[in-house]
PDB file of C-alpha atoms in Angstrom:
ATOM      1  CA  GLN A 199     -12.010 -27.871  13.699  1.00 83.00           C
ATOM      2  CA  VAL A 200      -9.894 -24.772  14.090  1.00 91.00           C
ATOM      3  CA  GLN A 201     -10.640 -21.568  12.221  1.00 95.00           C
ATOM      4  CA  LEU A 202      -7.729 -19.233  11.554  1.00 97.00           C
ATOM      5  CA  VAL A 203      -7.953 -15.611  10.459  1.00 97.00           C
ATOM      6  CA  GLU A 204      -4.861 -13.584   9.601  1.00 98.00           C
ATOM      7  CA  SER A 205      -4.540  -9.819   9.735  1.00 97.00           C
ATOM      8  CA  GLY A 206      -1.856  -7.158   9.665  1.00 97.00           C
ATOM      9  CA  GLY A 207      -0.587  -7.454   6.131  1.00 97.00           C
ATOM     10  CA  GLY A 208      -0.039  -4.464   3.889  1.00 97.00           C
ATOM     11  CA  LEU A 209       2.433  -2.391   1.949  1.00 98.00           C
ATOM     12  CA  VAL A 210       5.670  -1.322   3.594  1.00 98.00           C
ATOM     13  CA  GLN A 211       8.970   0.094   2.427  1.00 98.00           C
ATOM     14  CA  ALA A 212      12.138  -1.933   2.599  1.00 98.00           C
ATOM     15  CA  GLY A 213      13.640  -1.742   6.065  1.00 98.00           C
ATOM     16  CA  GLY A 214      10.240  -1.307   7.657  1.00 98.00           C
ATOM     17  CA  SER A 215       8.271  -3.529  10.022  1.00 98.00           C
ATOM     18  CA  LEU A 216       4.919  -5.251  10.166  1.00 98.00           C
ATOM     19  CA  ARG A 217       3.255  -7.453  12.730  1.00 98.00           C
ATOM     20  CA  LEU A 218       0.963 -10.176  11.512  1.00 98.00           C
ATOM     21  CA  SER A 219      -1.704 -11.680  13.742  1.00 98.00           C
ATOM     22  CA  CYS A 220      -3.550 -14.956  13.434  1.00 98.00           C
ATOM     23  CA  ALA A 221      -6.668 -15.347  15.548  1.00 97.00           C
ATOM     24  CA  ALA A 222      -7.867 -18.878  16.202  1.00 96.00           C
ATOM     25  CA  SER A 223     -11.267 -20.159  17.176  1.00 91.00           C
ATOM     26  CA  GLY A 224     -12.754 -23.570  17.657  1.00 80.00           C
ATOM     27  CA  ARG A 225     -10.755 -26.110  19.550  1.00 75.00           C
ATOM     28  CA  THR A 226      -8.325 -25.467  22.392  1.00 89.00           C
ATOM     29  CA  PHE A 227      -5.733 -23.146  20.911  1.00 90.00           C
ATOM     30  CA  SER A 228      -3.167 -23.811  23.630  1.00 90.00           C
ATOM     31  CA  ARG A 229      -2.850 -27.426  22.508  1.00 92.00           C
ATOM     32  CA  PHE A 230      -1.859 -26.550  18.950  1.00 95.00           C
ATOM     33  CA  SER A 231       1.546 -25.719  17.586  1.00 96.00           C
ATOM     34  CA  MET A 232       1.366 -22.858  15.112  1.00 97.00           C
ATOM     35  CA  GLY A 233       3.276 -21.966  11.990  1.00 97.00           C
ATOM     36  CA  TRP A 234       3.581 -19.085   9.568  1.00 98.00           C
ATOM     37  CA  PHE A 235       4.093 -19.843   5.893  1.00 98.00           C
ATOM     38  CA  ARG A 236       4.519 -17.661   2.847  1.00 98.00           C
ATOM     39  CA  GLN A 237       4.132 -18.070  -0.866  1.00 98.00           C
ATOM     40  CA  ALA A 238       5.432 -15.622  -3.428  1.00 96.00           C
ATOM     41  CA  PRO A 239       4.156 -15.572  -7.029  1.00 92.00           C
ATOM     42  CA  GLY A 240       5.646 -18.414  -9.014  1.00 94.00           C
ATOM     43  CA  LYS A 241       7.286 -19.969  -5.968  1.00 96.00           C
ATOM     44  CA  GLU A 242       6.431 -22.850  -3.681  1.00 96.00           C
ATOM     45  CA  ARG A 243       5.031 -22.258  -0.249  1.00 96.00           C
ATOM     46  CA  GLU A 244       7.708 -22.195   2.436  1.00 96.00           C
ATOM     47  CA  ILE A 245       7.644 -22.227   6.187  1.00 97.00           C
ATOM     48  CA  VAL A 246       8.779 -19.004   7.814  1.00 97.00           C
ATOM     49  CA  ALA A 247       8.481 -19.679  11.530  1.00 97.00           C
ATOM     50  CA  ALA A 248       6.749 -21.968  13.985  1.00 97.00           C
ATOM     51  CA  ILE A 249       6.080 -22.182  17.685  1.00 96.00           C
ATOM     52  CA  SER A 250       5.142 -25.259  19.674  1.00 95.00           C
ATOM     53  CA  TRP A 251       2.189 -25.478  22.029  1.00 91.00           C
ATOM     54  CA  GLY A 252       3.426 -24.341  25.408  1.00 82.00           C
ATOM     55  CA  ALA A 253       5.776 -21.978  23.518  1.00 72.00           C
ATOM     56  CA  GLY A 254       8.698 -24.170  24.567  1.00 78.00           C
ATOM     57  CA  ASN A 255      10.199 -24.370  21.100  1.00 93.00           C
ATOM     58  CA  THR A 256      10.415 -22.125  18.080  1.00 95.00           C
ATOM     59  CA  TYR A 257      11.654 -22.610  14.550  1.00 95.00           C
ATOM     60  CA  ASN A 258      12.781 -19.937  12.111  1.00 96.00           C
ATOM     61  CA  ALA A 259      13.761 -20.353   8.484  1.00 96.00           C
ATOM     62  CA  ASP A 260      17.314 -19.272   7.707  1.00 96.00           C
ATOM     63  CA  SER A 261      16.019 -16.526   5.438  1.00 95.00           C
ATOM     64  CA  VAL A 262      14.305 -14.721   8.317  1.00 97.00           C
ATOM     65  CA  LYS A 263      16.535 -15.457  11.292  1.00 96.00           C
ATOM     66  CA  GLY A 264      17.362 -12.318  13.202  1.00 96.00           C
ATOM     67  CA  ARG A 265      14.545 -10.393  11.487  1.00 98.00           C
ATOM     68  CA  PHE A 266      11.276 -12.237  12.215  1.00 98.00           C
ATOM     69  CA  THR A 267       9.969 -13.361  15.602  1.00 98.00           C
ATOM     70  CA  ILE A 268       7.036 -15.658  16.231  1.00 97.00           C
ATOM     71  CA  SER A 269       5.130 -15.521  19.499  1.00 96.00           C
ATOM     72  CA  ARG A 270       1.788 -16.578  20.882  1.00 96.00           C
ATOM     73  CA  ASP A 271      -0.730 -15.410  23.447  1.00 95.00           C
ATOM     74  CA  ASP A 272      -2.865 -18.341  24.495  1.00 94.00           C
ATOM     75  CA  ALA A 273      -5.163 -16.097  26.528  1.00 94.00           C
ATOM     76  CA  LYS A 274      -6.061 -14.308  23.287  1.00 95.00           C
ATOM     77  CA  ASN A 275      -5.959 -17.404  21.050  1.00 96.00           C
ATOM     78  CA  THR A 276      -3.550 -15.526  18.816  1.00 97.00           C
ATOM     79  CA  VAL A 277      -0.167 -16.117  17.237  1.00 97.00           C
ATOM     80  CA  TYR A 278       1.960 -13.250  15.980  1.00 98.00           C
ATOM     81  CA  LEU A 279       4.742 -12.770  13.480  1.00 98.00           C
ATOM     82  CA  GLN A 280       6.824  -9.667  14.083  1.00 98.00           C
ATOM     83  CA  MET A 281       8.690  -8.838  10.898  1.00 98.00           C
ATOM     84  CA  ASN A 282      11.527  -6.323  11.018  1.00 98.00           C
ATOM     85  CA  SER A 283      14.065  -5.162   8.453  1.00 98.00           C
ATOM     86  CA  LEU A 284      11.758  -6.241   5.673  1.00 98.00           C
ATOM     87  CA  LYS A 285      13.169  -6.833   2.223  1.00 97.00           C
ATOM     88  CA  PRO A 286      11.479  -6.855  -1.187  1.00 97.00           C
ATOM     89  CA  GLU A 287      12.047 -10.615  -1.312  1.00 96.00           C
ATOM     90  CA  ASP A 288       9.773 -10.982   1.722  1.00 98.00           C
ATOM     91  CA  THR A 289       6.837 -10.032  -0.499  1.00 98.00           C
ATOM     92  CA  ALA A 290       4.342 -12.897  -0.393  1.00 98.00           C
ATOM     93  CA  VAL A 291       1.006 -14.092   0.902  1.00 98.00           C
ATOM     94  CA  TYR A 292       1.517 -15.068   4.519  1.00 98.00           C
ATOM     95  CA  THR A 293      -0.644 -17.818   5.973  1.00 98.00           C
ATOM     96  CA  CYS A 294      -0.864 -19.253   9.453  1.00 98.00           C
ATOM     97  CA  ALA A 295      -1.481 -22.899  10.175  1.00 98.00           C
ATOM     98  CA  ALA A 296      -2.120 -25.158  13.158  1.00 97.00           C
ATOM     99  CA  THR A 297      -1.016 -28.664  14.032  1.00 95.00           C
ATOM    100  CA  SER A 298      -1.589 -30.885  17.043  1.00 93.00           C
ATOM    101  CA  LYS A 299       1.999 -32.082  16.828  1.00 92.00           C
ATOM    102  CA  PHE A 300       4.594 -30.781  19.270  1.00 89.00           C
ATOM    103  CA  TYR A 301       7.516 -31.144  16.850  1.00 86.00           C
ATOM    104  CA  ILE A 302       7.721 -28.079  14.629  1.00 90.00           C
ATOM    105  CA  GLY A 303      10.483 -28.766  12.175  1.00 85.00           C
ATOM    106  CA  PRO A 304      10.442 -27.803   8.493  1.00 85.00           C
ATOM    107  CA  THR A 305       8.657 -31.025   7.538  1.00 88.00           C
ATOM    108  CA  THR A 306       5.856 -30.875  10.078  1.00 91.00           C
ATOM    109  CA  VAL A 307       2.445 -31.446   8.540  1.00 92.00           C
ATOM    110  CA  TYR A 308      -0.215 -28.920   9.499  1.00 96.00           C
ATOM    111  CA  ASP A 309      -3.898 -29.688   9.826  1.00 95.00           C
ATOM    112  CA  TYR A 310      -5.640 -26.322   9.626  1.00 96.00           C
ATOM    113  CA  TRP A 311      -4.937 -23.278   7.467  1.00 97.00           C
ATOM    114  CA  GLY A 312      -6.025 -19.686   7.283  1.00 97.00           C
ATOM    115  CA  GLN A 313      -6.781 -17.737   4.111  1.00 97.00           C
ATOM    116  CA  GLY A 314      -3.640 -15.648   4.134  1.00 97.00           C
ATOM    117  CA  THR A 315      -2.730 -11.978   4.168  1.00 98.00           C
ATOM    118  CA  GLN A 316      -0.684 -10.119   1.563  1.00 98.00           C
ATOM    119  CA  VAL A 317       2.607  -8.518   2.508  1.00 98.00           C
ATOM    120  CA  THR A 318       4.248  -6.288  -0.081  1.00 98.00           C
ATOM    121  CA  VAL A 319       7.661  -4.740   0.497  1.00 98.00           C
ATOM    122  CA  SER A 320       8.639  -1.965  -1.868  1.00 97.00           C
ATOM    123  CA  SER A 321      12.246  -1.143  -2.678  1.00 93.00           C
TER     124      SER A 321
END
C-alpha cells in the first residue's frame, strides 16, 4: 500500500503560481512513477503531468506545457507540481497518484490515489 497526501492548493489570481506537493508513505516511493490529475466540476478527470520512477521521463498534457513542471524528491518521498501562469480554466481538484509502471503515457493505469487538493484561479 502507498498512502498519498496532497498539499499546497488554494486561491490564486490569474497569472499567479502555486506549488503542489504530494507526500507518500508506505512502500518504496522511488520505485513508483507518479502522476498529477485534475477534475473540474462537470468534467472528467484528466492527467496533467507524470514522472517516471528514476525521473528519467516526464509527461505533460498539452494544456499545461510550458506552464506546469512536475518533479520528485525521492529522499523526501515527495512529488511536486509547480504551476505558473495559472488560468481560470486550471481551476480543479488536483490529485496525485502512483503506479508501479515505468511507462507514463496518458493511458497509464494508476494503483494508488490521494484525496486531492482544491486549486481555484480567479480572473
